[in-house]
Structure formats: C-alpha cells, structure tokens
Short mmCIF file of C-alpha atoms and ligand atoms in Angstrom, two decimals:
data_model
loop_
_atom_site.label_atom_id
_atom_site.label_comp_id
_atom_site.label_asym_id
_atom_site.label_seq_id
_atom_site.Cartn_x
_atom_site.Cartn_y
_atom_site.Cartn_z
CA UNK A 220 124.08 67.41 242.31
CA UNK A 221 126.84 68.36 239.91
CA UNK A 222 128.69 65.60 238.08
CA UNK A 223 132.23 65.13 239.34
CA UNK A 224 134.64 64.52 236.48
CA UNK A 225 137.36 61.88 236.70
CA UNK A 226 140.84 61.83 235.24
CA UNK A 227 142.84 58.61 235.49
CA UNK A 228 146.59 58.68 235.10
CA UNK A 229 148.28 55.43 234.08
CA UNK A 230 151.94 54.74 233.39
CA UNK A 231 153.63 52.76 230.66
CA UNK A 232 157.06 51.53 229.54
CA UNK A 233 158.84 51.98 232.85
CA UNK A 234 158.34 53.11 236.42
CA UNK A 235 159.69 56.37 237.86
CA UNK A 236 158.42 58.54 235.00
CA UNK A 237 156.91 60.98 237.47
CA UNK A 238 153.19 60.21 237.29
CA UNK A 239 152.77 61.85 240.69
CA UNK A 240 154.33 65.11 239.52
CA UNK A 241 152.29 65.13 236.29
CA UNK A 242 149.10 64.47 238.26
CA UNK A 243 150.00 67.17 240.80
CA UNK A 244 150.91 69.67 238.06
CA UNK A 245 147.67 69.10 236.18
CA UNK A 246 145.72 69.41 239.42
CA UNK A 247 147.58 72.64 240.18
CA UNK A 248 146.61 74.11 236.80
CA UNK A 249 142.97 73.06 237.13
CA UNK A 250 142.86 74.43 240.66
CA UNK A 251 144.42 77.69 239.44
CA UNK A 252 141.66 77.91 236.81
CA UNK A 253 139.10 77.75 239.58
CA UNK A 254 138.21 74.03 239.71
CA UNK A 255 138.10 72.24 243.06
CA UNK A 256 140.48 69.41 242.38
CA UNK A 257 141.87 66.55 244.40
CA UNK A 258 144.28 63.73 243.63
CA UNK A 259 144.30 60.18 244.90
CA UNK A 260 146.73 57.35 244.46
CA UNK A 261 145.97 53.64 244.05
CA UNK A 262 148.96 51.42 244.73
CA UNK A 263 149.17 47.81 243.54
CA UNK A 264 151.19 46.32 246.42
CA UNK A 265 149.73 44.07 249.09
CA UNK A 266 150.88 46.00 252.13
CA UNK A 267 147.78 47.58 253.68
CA UNK A 268 149.71 50.83 253.89
CA UNK A 269 153.35 51.81 253.29
CA UNK A 270 153.94 52.27 257.04
CA UNK A 271 155.71 48.93 257.32
CA UNK A 272 157.85 49.42 254.20
CA UNK A 273 161.55 50.13 254.47
CA UNK A 274 162.29 53.72 253.35
CA UNK A 275 165.17 52.27 251.28
CA UNK A 276 162.68 50.39 249.21
CA UNK A 277 159.79 52.74 248.92
CA UNK A 278 161.00 56.15 250.02
CA UNK A 279 159.44 58.12 252.83
CA UNK A 280 156.13 57.23 254.40
CA UNK A 281 153.99 60.37 254.25
CA UNK A 282 151.56 61.04 257.09
CA UNK A 283 148.28 62.93 256.68
CA UNK A 284 146.33 64.97 259.25
CA UNK A 285 143.95 62.08 259.88
CA UNK A 286 146.89 59.81 260.70
CA UNK A 287 147.07 57.79 257.50
CA UNK A 288 150.48 56.39 256.57
CA UNK A 289 150.59 56.95 252.84
CA UNK A 290 152.62 57.00 249.65
CA UNK A 291 155.05 59.88 249.26
CA UNK A 292 153.20 61.13 246.19
CA UNK A 293 150.54 62.47 248.55
CA UNK A 294 153.25 64.81 249.81
CA UNK A 295 153.61 66.22 246.31
CA UNK A 296 149.85 66.63 246.04
CA UNK A 297 149.75 68.65 249.26
CA UNK A 298 152.85 70.69 248.45
CA UNK A 299 151.45 71.64 245.04
CA UNK A 300 147.80 72.17 245.96
CA UNK A 301 148.23 73.45 249.52
CA UNK A 302 145.24 71.30 250.53
CA UNK A 303 145.37 68.47 253.05
CA UNK A 304 144.85 64.89 251.87
CA UNK A 305 143.55 61.98 253.96
CA UNK A 306 143.32 58.20 254.11
CA UNK A 307 140.77 58.34 251.29
CA UNK A 308 143.46 59.69 248.95
CA UNK A 309 145.61 56.55 249.14
CA UNK A 310 144.40 53.01 248.57
CA UNK A 311 146.53 49.87 248.25
CA UNK A 312 145.64 46.41 247.00
CA UNK A 313 146.18 45.18 250.55
CA UNK A 314 143.57 47.60 251.87
CA UNK A 315 141.11 46.62 249.15
CA UNK A 316 141.50 42.89 249.83
CA UNK A 317 141.41 43.37 253.60
CA UNK A 318 138.11 45.17 253.30
CA UNK A 319 136.60 42.59 250.92
CA UNK A 320 137.77 39.71 253.12
CA UNK A 321 136.37 41.38 256.23
CA UNK A 322 133.04 41.79 254.44
CA UNK A 323 133.13 38.14 253.44
CA UNK A 324 133.75 37.11 257.06
CA UNK A 325 130.86 39.27 258.21
CA UNK A 326 128.67 37.40 255.78
CA UNK A 327 127.96 40.33 253.50
CA UNK A 328 128.29 38.21 250.36
CA UNK A 329 126.52 35.20 251.83
CA UNK A 330 125.94 32.46 249.29
CA UNK A 331 128.17 34.08 246.68
CA UNK A 332 131.61 33.09 245.43
CA UNK A 333 133.82 36.12 246.16
CA UNK A 334 135.92 36.95 243.10
CA UNK A 335 138.29 39.53 241.69
CA UNK A 336 135.54 40.53 239.29
CA UNK A 337 133.14 41.86 240.48
CA UNK A 338 133.97 42.00 244.21
CA UNK A 339 137.50 43.38 244.15
CA UNK A 340 136.78 45.70 241.22
CA UNK A 341 133.59 46.95 242.88
CA UNK A 342 135.51 47.74 246.04
CA UNK A 343 138.11 49.62 243.96
CA UNK A 344 135.44 51.53 242.05
CA UNK A 345 133.69 52.51 245.26
CA UNK A 346 136.95 53.86 246.63
CA UNK A 347 137.74 55.64 243.36
CA UNK A 348 134.47 57.56 243.76
CA UNK A 349 134.61 58.19 247.50
CA UNK A 350 136.00 61.73 247.26
CA UNK A 351 134.07 62.45 244.07
CA UNK A 352 130.79 61.63 245.79
CA UNK A 353 131.55 63.93 248.74
CA UNK A 354 130.40 66.85 246.61
CA UNK A 355 133.56 68.77 247.47
CA UNK A 356 135.29 68.36 244.13
CA UNK A 357 134.69 69.24 240.50
CA UNK A 358 137.53 67.03 239.34
CA UNK A 359 139.16 63.95 240.90
CA UNK A 360 142.48 62.84 239.49
CA UNK A 361 143.37 59.21 240.21
CA UNK A 362 146.94 58.07 239.79
CA UNK A 363 147.29 54.33 239.23
CA UNK A 364 150.61 53.12 240.63
CA UNK A 365 152.78 50.66 238.71
CA UNK A 366 153.12 50.14 234.99
CA UNK A 367 150.44 49.00 232.56
CA UNK A 368 150.89 45.31 231.80
CA UNK A 369 151.96 44.40 235.34
CA UNK A 370 149.95 41.47 236.68
CA UNK A 371 149.24 43.25 239.92
CA UNK A 372 147.77 46.36 238.24
CA UNK A 373 145.13 44.40 236.33
CA UNK A 374 142.21 44.84 238.76
CA UNK A 375 142.82 48.61 238.81
CA UNK A 376 142.98 48.84 235.03
CA UNK A 377 139.77 46.80 234.75
CA UNK A 378 138.12 49.11 237.30
CA UNK A 379 139.16 52.14 235.24
CA UNK A 380 137.67 50.50 232.14
CA UNK A 381 134.38 49.96 233.97
CA UNK A 382 134.38 53.51 235.33
CA UNK A 383 134.87 54.93 231.82
CA UNK A 384 131.96 52.81 230.65
CA UNK A 385 129.73 53.71 233.64
CA UNK A 386 130.43 57.43 233.57
CA UNK A 387 130.54 58.08 229.86
CA UNK A 388 132.99 59.88 227.60
CA UNK A 389 132.75 63.42 228.87
CA UNK A 390 132.91 62.48 232.53
CA UNK A 391 136.02 60.35 232.67
CA UNK A 392 139.26 60.34 230.68
CA UNK A 393 142.60 58.56 230.74
CA UNK A 394 146.01 60.17 230.56
CA UNK A 395 148.76 57.70 229.77
CA UNK A 396 152.30 58.66 230.75
CA UNK A 397 155.03 57.00 228.71
CA UNK A 398 158.68 57.29 227.84
CA UNK A 399 160.05 58.33 224.46
CA UNK A 400 163.67 57.25 224.74
CA UNK A 401 166.54 58.82 222.81
CA UNK A 402 169.00 56.43 221.23
CA UNK A 403 172.20 58.41 221.01
CA UNK A 404 173.89 55.91 218.66
CA UNK A 405 171.07 56.42 216.16
CA UNK A 406 170.55 60.06 217.14
CA UNK A 407 166.80 59.38 217.27
CA UNK A 408 163.80 59.52 219.55
CA UNK A 409 161.94 56.23 219.54
CA UNK A 410 158.14 55.95 219.60
CA UNK A 411 157.84 52.17 219.58
CA UNK A 412 157.79 51.62 223.38
CA UNK A 413 154.91 54.11 223.58
CA UNK A 414 153.04 52.35 220.78
CA UNK A 415 153.39 49.03 222.60
CA UNK A 416 152.34 50.47 225.89
CA UNK A 417 149.22 52.05 224.37
CA UNK A 418 148.47 48.71 222.75
CA UNK A 419 148.76 46.94 226.11
CA UNK A 420 146.25 49.41 227.51
CA UNK A 421 143.95 48.73 224.54
CA UNK A 422 144.09 45.00 225.26
CA UNK A 423 142.44 45.85 228.57
CA UNK A 424 139.77 47.79 226.74
CA UNK A 425 141.09 51.28 227.46
CA UNK A 426 141.87 53.87 224.85
CA UNK A 427 144.15 56.63 226.16
CA UNK A 428 142.71 60.12 225.61
CA UNK A 429 145.93 61.99 226.23
CA UNK A 430 149.56 60.88 226.01
CA UNK A 431 152.13 62.56 228.18
CA UNK A 432 155.56 61.62 226.85
CA UNK A 433 158.61 61.85 229.08
CA UNK A 434 161.61 62.77 226.98
CA UNK A 435 165.12 64.14 227.26
CA UNK A 436 164.83 65.96 223.90
CA UNK A 437 162.13 68.12 222.32
CA UNK A 438 159.52 66.11 220.42
CA UNK A 439 159.30 67.44 216.86
CA UNK A 440 155.93 68.01 215.19
CA UNK A 441 156.65 65.00 213.08
CA UNK A 442 157.17 62.72 216.10
CA UNK A 443 154.02 64.06 217.72
CA UNK A 444 152.07 63.32 214.51
CA UNK A 445 153.47 59.83 214.40
CA UNK A 446 152.59 59.17 218.05
CA UNK A 447 149.09 60.55 217.47
CA UNK A 448 148.50 58.43 214.38
CA UNK A 449 149.78 55.18 215.85
CA UNK A 450 148.28 55.64 219.27
CA UNK A 451 144.83 56.86 218.26
CA UNK A 452 144.91 60.28 219.89
CA UNK A 453 144.59 63.80 218.48
CA UNK A 454 147.98 65.42 217.91
CA UNK A 455 147.08 68.22 220.38
CA UNK A 456 146.70 65.41 222.92
CA UNK A 457 150.33 64.35 222.57
CA UNK A 458 151.97 66.27 225.37
CA UNK A 459 155.70 66.51 225.74
CA UNK A 460 157.10 66.26 229.26
CA UNK A 461 160.72 67.22 228.91
CA UNK A 462 163.18 66.73 231.78
CA UNK A 463 162.98 69.79 234.02
CA UNK A 464 165.50 71.40 236.39
CA UNK A 465 163.01 71.16 239.22
CA UNK A 466 159.65 69.46 239.74
CA UNK A 467 158.24 72.92 240.45
CA UNK A 468 158.74 73.85 236.76
CA UNK A 469 156.38 71.11 235.62
CA UNK A 470 153.06 73.02 236.03
CA UNK A 471 154.35 75.79 233.74
CA UNK A 472 155.69 73.25 231.25
CA UNK A 473 152.33 71.49 231.19
CA UNK A 474 150.58 74.84 230.76
CA UNK A 475 152.75 75.61 227.73
CA UNK A 476 151.94 72.20 226.29
CA UNK A 477 148.23 72.73 226.92
CA UNK A 478 147.68 69.63 229.08
CA UNK A 479 145.02 71.37 231.18
CA UNK A 480 143.18 72.76 228.13
CA UNK A 481 143.10 69.42 226.35
CA UNK A 482 141.85 67.69 229.51
CA UNK A 483 139.09 70.28 230.04
CA UNK A 484 138.02 69.99 226.41
CA UNK A 485 137.77 66.21 226.67
CA UNK A 486 135.73 66.59 229.84
CA UNK A 487 133.54 69.22 228.17
CA UNK A 488 134.37 71.76 230.85
CA UNK A 489 134.97 75.48 230.14
CA UNK A 490 138.54 76.75 230.34
CA UNK A 491 137.41 79.58 232.62
CA UNK A 492 140.23 82.05 233.25
CA UNK A 493 143.91 81.46 232.56
CA UNK A 494 145.46 79.73 235.58
CA UNK A 495 146.45 82.18 238.28
CA UNK A 496 150.02 81.12 239.02
CA UNK A 497 151.28 84.41 240.39
CA UNK A 498 152.33 83.27 243.84
CA UNK A 499 153.65 80.00 242.41
CA UNK A 500 155.83 81.91 239.96
CA UNK A 501 156.98 84.32 242.69
CA UNK A 502 158.18 81.29 244.62
CA UNK A 503 159.90 79.89 241.51
CA UNK A 504 161.64 83.19 240.89
CA UNK A 505 162.98 83.31 244.44
CA UNK A 506 163.97 79.66 244.31
CA UNK A 507 165.91 80.15 241.07
CA UNK A 508 167.59 83.43 242.01
CA UNK A 509 169.04 82.88 245.48
CA UNK A 510 171.19 85.63 246.93
CA UNK A 511 173.46 83.25 248.82
CA UNK A 512 173.93 79.63 249.81
CA UNK A 513 173.83 77.89 253.18
CA UNK A 514 175.08 74.37 253.84
CA UNK A 515 172.88 72.22 256.01
CA UNK A 516 173.90 68.77 257.15
CA UNK A 517 171.16 66.14 257.05
CA UNK A 518 172.15 63.41 259.48
CA UNK A 519 170.27 60.15 258.95
CA UNK A 520 170.70 56.51 258.15
CA UNK A 521 168.64 56.36 254.98
CA UNK A 522 170.63 59.05 253.15
CA UNK A 523 171.53 56.82 250.17
CA UNK A 524 168.01 57.09 248.80
CA UNK A 525 166.90 60.70 248.18
CA UNK A 526 163.24 59.71 248.47
CA UNK A 527 163.69 58.57 252.09
CA UNK A 528 163.71 62.18 253.27
CA UNK A 529 161.57 63.62 250.48
CA UNK A 530 159.43 65.95 252.57
CA UNK A 531 162.44 67.27 254.50
CA UNK A 532 164.28 68.08 251.26
CA UNK A 533 161.22 69.81 249.81
CA UNK A 534 160.70 71.76 253.04
CA UNK A 535 164.21 73.15 252.57
CA UNK A 536 163.31 74.17 249.02
CA UNK A 537 160.29 76.11 250.33
CA UNK A 538 162.16 77.62 253.28
CA UNK A 539 165.16 78.51 251.11
CA UNK A 540 162.99 80.37 248.59
CA UNK A 541 161.25 82.17 251.42
CA UNK A 542 164.67 83.40 252.63
CA UNK A 543 166.04 84.04 249.11
CA UNK A 544 168.78 81.55 249.78
CA UNK A 545 169.84 78.26 248.26
CA UNK A 546 169.89 75.49 250.83
CA UNK A 547 172.60 73.05 249.95
CA UNK A 548 171.71 69.86 251.81
CA UNK A 549 174.76 67.77 252.67
CA UNK A 550 173.81 64.16 253.42
CA UNK A 551 175.73 62.68 256.31
CA UNK A 552 175.33 59.00 257.10
CA UNK A 553 174.82 58.70 260.85
CA UNK A 554 176.37 55.23 261.01
CA UNK A 555 179.76 56.52 259.92
CA UNK A 556 180.10 59.52 262.25
CA UNK A 557 182.84 58.99 264.85
CA UNK A 558 184.47 61.31 267.40
CA UNK A 559 187.54 61.28 265.15
CA UNK A 560 185.93 62.29 261.88
CA UNK A 561 183.10 64.56 263.03
CA UNK A 562 185.15 67.78 262.71
CA UNK A 563 185.90 66.92 259.11
CA UNK A 564 182.40 65.83 258.28
CA UNK A 565 180.79 68.93 259.80
CA UNK A 566 183.31 71.43 258.41
CA UNK A 567 181.61 74.22 256.46
CA UNK A 568 178.11 73.45 257.73
CA UNK A 569 175.88 76.35 258.74
CA UNK A 570 173.27 74.14 260.39
CA UNK A 571 172.44 70.50 261.10
CA UNK A 572 169.17 68.58 260.97
CA UNK A 573 169.02 65.22 262.71
CA UNK A 574 166.43 63.12 260.93
CA UNK A 575 163.60 60.85 262.05
CA UNK A 576 164.12 57.10 262.14
CA UNK A 577 163.54 53.78 263.85
CA UNK A 578 165.79 51.25 265.57
CA UNK A 579 169.26 51.51 266.99
CA UNK A 580 171.41 51.50 263.85
CA UNK A 581 173.22 54.82 263.51
CA UNK A 582 171.94 56.39 266.70
CA UNK A 583 175.34 56.90 268.34
CA UNK A 584 176.30 58.99 265.30
CA UNK A 585 173.20 61.06 265.82
CA UNK A 586 174.11 61.60 269.48
CA UNK A 587 177.60 62.73 268.41
CA UNK A 588 176.04 65.11 265.89
CA UNK A 589 173.88 66.69 268.60
CA UNK A 590 176.86 67.04 270.96
CA UNK A 591 178.78 68.79 268.20
CA UNK A 592 176.05 71.31 267.35
CA UNK A 593 175.29 71.99 271.01
CA UNK A 594 178.92 72.66 271.92
CA UNK A 595 179.76 74.54 268.72
CA UNK A 596 176.56 76.60 268.78
CA UNK A 597 175.64 75.45 265.29
CA UNK A 598 171.92 75.89 264.45
CA UNK A 599 170.12 72.60 265.04
CA UNK A 600 166.75 71.18 264.15
CA UNK A 601 165.83 67.73 265.48
CA UNK A 602 162.83 65.87 264.14
CA UNK A 603 161.17 62.96 265.97
CA UNK A 604 164.04 60.49 266.53
CA UNK A 605 166.29 63.54 266.07
CA UNK A 606 164.54 65.19 269.02
CA UNK A 607 164.86 62.03 271.09
CA UNK A 608 168.61 61.95 270.34
CA UNK A 609 168.89 65.57 271.49
CA UNK A 610 167.30 64.58 274.80
CA UNK A 611 169.58 61.55 275.18
CA UNK A 612 172.70 63.57 274.38
CA UNK A 613 171.76 66.22 276.96
CA UNK A 614 171.08 63.55 279.58
CA UNK A 615 174.42 61.85 279.01
CA UNK A 616 176.71 64.84 278.55
CA UNK A 617 175.13 67.64 280.57
CA UNK A 618 173.21 65.77 283.28
CA UNK A 619 175.87 63.06 283.58
CA UNK A 620 173.33 60.29 283.25
CA UNK A 621 175.65 57.63 281.92
CA UNK A 622 174.13 55.32 279.33
CA UNK A 623 170.90 57.31 279.23
CA UNK A 624 168.89 56.05 276.29
CA UNK A 625 165.51 55.43 274.76
CA UNK A 626 163.92 52.14 275.76
CA UNK A 627 163.49 51.54 272.01
CA UNK A 628 167.28 51.10 271.83
CA UNK A 629 168.10 49.76 275.28
CA UNK A 630 165.41 48.27 277.45
CA UNK A 631 167.57 48.17 280.55
CA UNK A 632 169.08 51.66 280.40
CA UNK A 633 169.52 53.13 283.90
CA UNK A 634 168.08 56.43 282.61
CA UNK A 635 165.10 55.84 280.28
CA UNK A 636 164.77 59.49 279.27
CA UNK A 637 162.78 58.45 276.20
CA UNK A 638 160.26 55.74 276.85
CA UNK A 639 157.23 53.85 275.60
CA UNK A 640 153.98 55.68 276.05
CA UNK A 641 151.51 54.32 278.56
CA UNK A 642 148.58 53.95 276.13
CA UNK A 643 150.76 52.00 273.68
CA UNK A 644 152.01 49.37 276.10
CA UNK A 645 149.39 46.79 275.19
CA UNK A 646 150.04 47.06 271.47
CA UNK A 647 152.10 44.40 269.77
CA UNK A 648 151.03 44.78 266.12
CA UNK A 649 153.47 46.89 264.12
CA UNK A 650 151.06 48.07 261.41
CA UNK A 651 149.17 51.31 262.03
CA UNK A 652 149.74 51.32 265.78
CA UNK A 653 151.82 54.42 266.36
CA UNK A 654 150.74 57.80 267.58
CA UNK A 655 149.86 59.17 264.20
CA UNK A 656 148.54 62.27 262.53
CA UNK A 657 147.58 65.71 263.75
CA UNK A 658 147.75 66.47 267.47
CA UNK A 659 147.56 69.79 269.27
CA UNK A 660 150.62 71.34 270.80
CA UNK A 661 150.48 74.25 273.25
CA UNK A 662 153.42 76.62 273.07
CA UNK A 663 154.89 78.44 276.05
CA UNK A 664 155.39 82.17 275.70
CA UNK A 665 158.89 83.70 275.71
CA UNK A 666 160.38 80.71 273.98
CA UNK A 667 162.05 80.20 270.61
CA UNK A 668 159.09 78.04 269.62
CA UNK A 669 156.72 80.95 270.28
CA UNK A 670 158.96 83.34 268.38
CA UNK A 671 158.80 80.92 265.43
CA UNK A 672 155.12 80.06 265.42
CA UNK A 673 153.69 83.29 266.86
CA UNK A 674 150.88 81.18 268.24
CA UNK A 675 149.89 79.56 271.52
CA UNK A 676 148.36 76.50 269.94
CA UNK A 677 149.50 74.61 266.87
CA UNK A 678 148.62 71.28 265.32
CA UNK A 679 151.33 69.10 263.83
CA UNK A 680 151.58 65.58 262.43
CA UNK A 681 153.14 62.69 264.31
CA UNK A 682 154.50 59.22 263.73
CA UNK A 683 156.13 57.75 266.80
CA UNK A 684 155.83 55.25 269.63
CA UNK A 685 158.26 56.66 272.20
CA UNK A 686 158.24 59.97 274.03
CA UNK A 687 160.10 62.19 276.46
CA UNK A 688 159.89 60.72 279.97
CA UNK A 689 158.52 63.65 281.95
CA UNK A 690 159.84 62.26 285.26
CA UNK A 691 163.12 63.84 284.16
CA UNK A 692 161.71 67.16 282.96
CA UNK A 693 162.65 69.13 286.07
CA UNK A 694 166.29 67.99 285.86
CA UNK A 695 166.46 68.98 282.20
CA UNK A 696 164.90 72.39 282.71
CA UNK A 697 167.22 73.20 285.64
CA UNK A 698 170.20 72.34 283.47
CA UNK A 699 169.10 74.45 280.50
CA UNK A 700 167.01 72.33 278.16
CA UNK A 701 163.37 73.33 278.37
CA UNK A 702 160.09 71.93 277.09
CA UNK A 703 158.57 74.78 275.09
CA UNK A 704 155.72 72.82 273.53
CA UNK A 705 153.51 70.12 275.02
CA UNK A 706 150.25 68.35 274.32
CA UNK A 707 147.55 70.26 276.23
CA UNK A 708 145.63 67.10 277.20
CA UNK A 709 148.39 64.66 278.13
CA UNK A 710 151.30 67.04 278.86
CA UNK A 711 153.46 64.96 276.51
CA UNK A 712 156.53 66.99 275.59
CA UNK A 713 156.37 68.07 271.95
CA UNK A 714 159.22 70.59 271.63
CA UNK A 715 162.50 70.96 273.49
CA UNK A 716 164.94 73.82 273.11
CA UNK A 717 168.08 75.25 274.69
CA UNK A 718 167.52 78.97 275.32
CA UNK A 719 171.22 79.72 275.75
CA UNK A 720 171.98 78.36 272.27
CA UNK A 721 171.41 80.53 269.15
CA UNK A 722 169.07 77.94 267.60
CA UNK A 723 168.58 74.54 269.18
CA UNK A 724 165.02 73.35 268.59
CA UNK A 725 163.76 69.79 268.37
CA UNK A 726 160.25 68.49 267.86
CA UNK A 727 158.59 65.15 268.53
CA UNK A 728 156.36 65.76 265.50
CA UNK A 729 157.17 66.07 261.80
CA UNK A 730 156.99 69.67 260.55
CA UNK A 731 158.12 68.52 257.09
CA UNK A 732 154.72 66.99 256.31
CA UNK A 733 153.03 70.36 256.46
CA UNK A 734 155.38 72.53 254.41
CA UNK A 735 153.94 73.59 251.04
CA UNK A 736 154.94 76.00 248.28
CA UNK A 737 152.23 78.41 249.45
CA UNK A 738 153.01 77.90 253.15
CA UNK A 739 156.67 77.17 253.86
CA UNK A 740 156.91 75.70 257.35
CA UNK A 741 157.92 78.30 259.97
CA UNK A 742 160.30 75.90 261.74
CA UNK A 743 162.25 75.34 258.53
CA UNK A 744 162.07 79.03 257.59
CA UNK A 745 163.53 80.07 260.95
CA UNK A 746 166.09 77.29 260.98
CA UNK A 747 167.37 78.37 257.56
CA UNK A 748 167.43 81.97 258.77
CA UNK A 749 169.50 80.92 261.78
CA UNK A 750 171.91 79.11 259.44
CA UNK A 751 172.22 82.32 257.38
CA UNK A 752 173.03 84.30 260.53
CA UNK A 753 175.58 81.71 261.54
CA UNK A 754 177.25 82.01 258.17
CA UNK A 755 177.25 85.80 258.36
CA UNK A 756 178.92 85.80 261.77
CA UNK A 757 181.63 83.31 260.87
N1 LIG B 253 161.60 55.56 266.64
C1 LIG B 253 161.07 56.70 267.33
C2 LIG B 253 159.71 56.41 267.92
O1 LIG B 253 159.03 55.50 267.49
C3 LIG B 253 161.01 57.91 266.42
C4 LIG B 253 160.09 57.78 265.26
C5 LIG B 253 160.35 58.78 264.15
O2 LIG B 253 161.42 59.38 264.08
N2 LIG B 253 159.40 58.96 263.27
O3 LIG B 253 159.27 57.10 268.81
#
C-alpha cells in the first residue's frame, strides 16, 4: 500500500492567524496538482464537540453529512476542496479523553496506570492516522488548534513529535504559522516573536520545516534570510502570508510563494502538473467584478460575531459570484426589531434571510421580519429556526391562531405549530442528541423548490430538535402556505413556501453547509436572483 504523507500545521505567537485558511489553501493547491488530499482539525478544548458551545464564543457549529457537529474550519475545508468531511476530520481533547476513559472502564488497559503518555498520545496518534490509513488519500493535512506553548496543546504537540519520529523525514513535515508584526513607530517588521515561537516548538522536540508568516507588509529578502537563519529553515521555506482582500485569494498567494512546491519537495513527492485553478479563478473573477449590488438583510441574534453565521456569509459569496452580483449582507439584530422601527431597518433591502438559532431570545423580532417580507413581497429565505418562525408568523397572522408558537419557546401555547419530534421525547442530554446530518427530502413537482433544485430527491444537512406539526398542515395549505419538501420516510415537513409570493421559501435543514466554490447552493443562487429581480422592479 502506498505511504500516505502527513503535513502538520501548528500556530505560534497568537491565535486567529488563519491556520484553517492556510491549511485549506495548501490542500487546494495539492488537490489541483492531482493529489488526493484531506484536512483534519484537532482542537484542544475539553468539550467533546463544539455543539454545546455558544456561537458568540466559538463561531458557528459546522455540521457534516454524517451528522458530526464540528469546528467551523471544516466548512472552509469543504468550501475549498468541494469534498465532504466527516466526524473523523475533527477531534477534540474531550473526545480523546472520553474514548480513553471508556476504554479504561471496559478494562482494556487492565493492570496499567492510564497516563497522558502513552495512552492519550496513542489515542491522538491513532486518530491522526485514521483517514491516512483508509487508503483514500495521498496527503493528510492536520491542523492543530490553539497556539504552541499553551498547556492544553501539549499532548497534541507531543503526538506530532512522535509521528515525525515514527514516519520519518520524507513522510511527515511541520508547517508553523506565525505572525511578523509591524511596529509603525519604528517603521519595522519584527521577527523576534517568530524566533521565540519556533524555539518553543523546539523545546517540545519539533523543528519546523516551513514557516508561514502572517504579515501586513511585504517581507523583504533580508527579513526572510534572517527568519531562515534564526529559525533553522531554508529561505525558500519562509513563506509570506500577506493580508488578503478575501480568503479566496489565499491559494493563489500561496502558489506565488511556492508553499505547495516546498511542501512537496520536503515530502519527496513530484510536483506533477501546475495546479489547475481555472474554475477557481473564474469564480474569483466573477466575485471581484460584480455587475451590480443587492442588499440582503440577515436577521439573527448572534450578528455581533461574524463567525456565528460563517457558512451563510460564504454561501452568499458563492451565490453572488454565480449571479455576477455583489451581495451586501446587512446584519440586523432580531432582538431590536420592533413594529415601530422595522420600516427603517428594512429600508433598501432586496431580500431577507432569517437565520437559524436556539431559545426564545429575539424570536419575536424574527416573526416581525417574516410578517414584513410576506406582506411586502420581499424575497425571503428562512433557515431552520427561520423556517419555524415563518410557520409561526403564518399561523398567527393568516390563520388567526393567536399565540401560536413552537413548544421550544412556549410549552403551553394553544397552537403548537412547531413541536418536539416523537423520537426525541425521551432524550434529556443536550450533547449530540439533535436530528443531525444528511437526510433525504422529496420535492413536490410544480413548486418553487422543484424549480430551484430541478430534482425530486435531495439530501441536506440538519441540526434541530423541533419540527412542523403536521396536524396543522391542511389548514396551512388551504390558506396558501404549502409543504413542498418532506422526508420520504417520516413525512416530516422539510420545506415550506408561499406560491403567491415572488420568493418565500424556508427550509428545516441548513443549505449553507453544502455550498462550495465549485457548487454554489441552488437555494442561495435562486434567492439572490430573486433579490436582483426585486431590485430591478423597484
Ligand atoms: N431551535 C430550533 C430546533 O431545535 C432550530 C434549530 C436551528 O435553527 N438550527 O428545532
């Protein structure tokens, strides 16, 4: 069997340097040279998965086809590579410990003292090689979350050291991402933080093979030489990562800097052909040269942190490029929408998306938003909680079901139009207990959904506990809101729409998790198109 090669990406100096984007860009280039490449992320926190983390703190929770709740970097991996990831691509310290402790309880280490080294590190190493051993990949890139020197990263760093030792020089390398800050008072770029960070890595027995240096200003040849000399790397292996206008520029920037070539050389792999980035660059061209702009309101309660709606924002980038239009996303905090200010807040919008979410904070603002778009015939896309709000709004204001609600928000509502699903009723644990991942959805013909998907059966990703209460479906359909998509096995309503409205579509699933550069999601593409038409007709 062929030897899978491993690239580890560590971070130094500070967090938020964009390890995920560097890893995804390198993977993109290697893939475009003809190497089967995958990326995985190892996170040092103790949560078993990020599903229970507040989006404010950690950004969006990304969901894979197999129903894993994962770090948002996996979204970048999929958007860049156009290949699905899975639970195996995201490991946390919590998951590692859980597994080791379960093994201990089962008696698998009987007689032994269970320790960080070797038991935790062995578990990490096993997981680091899981995808590599599947035989599906030539190259596995592993991003290590956190910053070198953090206490909590130590077992991962030690596992990387052991892997380098086990696999040998040409089979595993380390890319260290650091910051080269610019001190404007001195007018100078500073290499010292990088030197210290490389030294910290050395203390753990790891010599970086490649340095990727985040910087706001070009690194001169002299600075590169200095970094090379003090950090023990070849000067060709000092790669500049200058701030870019968009994350989608980074693969080209890394190509210019030769990151992929240096990595292949270190791994003793042939360069093969130049990366084929034609369709990527077509997308970039369309993205950067829009013919017009549309304004889309994003109504949610986590709007302060951009990362909370990462996949939605990126889906608009893909769908905008596809339509040759710039999508200007206007964040609107659902908690502060009132009947008095909604006209002002929604002025100038060509479409509105009501976002996913949990709990009752901000939901009345979401209901008001739906009422506004329904009455004013503004294009509307509802996602998950956004779809549930569309159902509640219709119940209250069209069907006159006063105080209709979801039982998530009001247990004693007289009209539980959104309710807890039967198979979930026995579940009390909050971690990993939702309806998650890819589920089939059958689409009715002669509907907007069919016009969009051009398919009778689709598969989309989910993350919810509550659902449309089908006891009310007949009432809704008679009054003009129809179910155009449903799960073929359980009949659970997956898509609702209002045929008399120019574009009113809402889905129980999350289309944003499946939009990629190569495959912009049809729901977003058509929604943006509807917003363009709205603008044209104004
Ligand atoms: N809170 C809702 C539910 O659990 C919606 C979830 C979501 O928007 N992802 O069903």
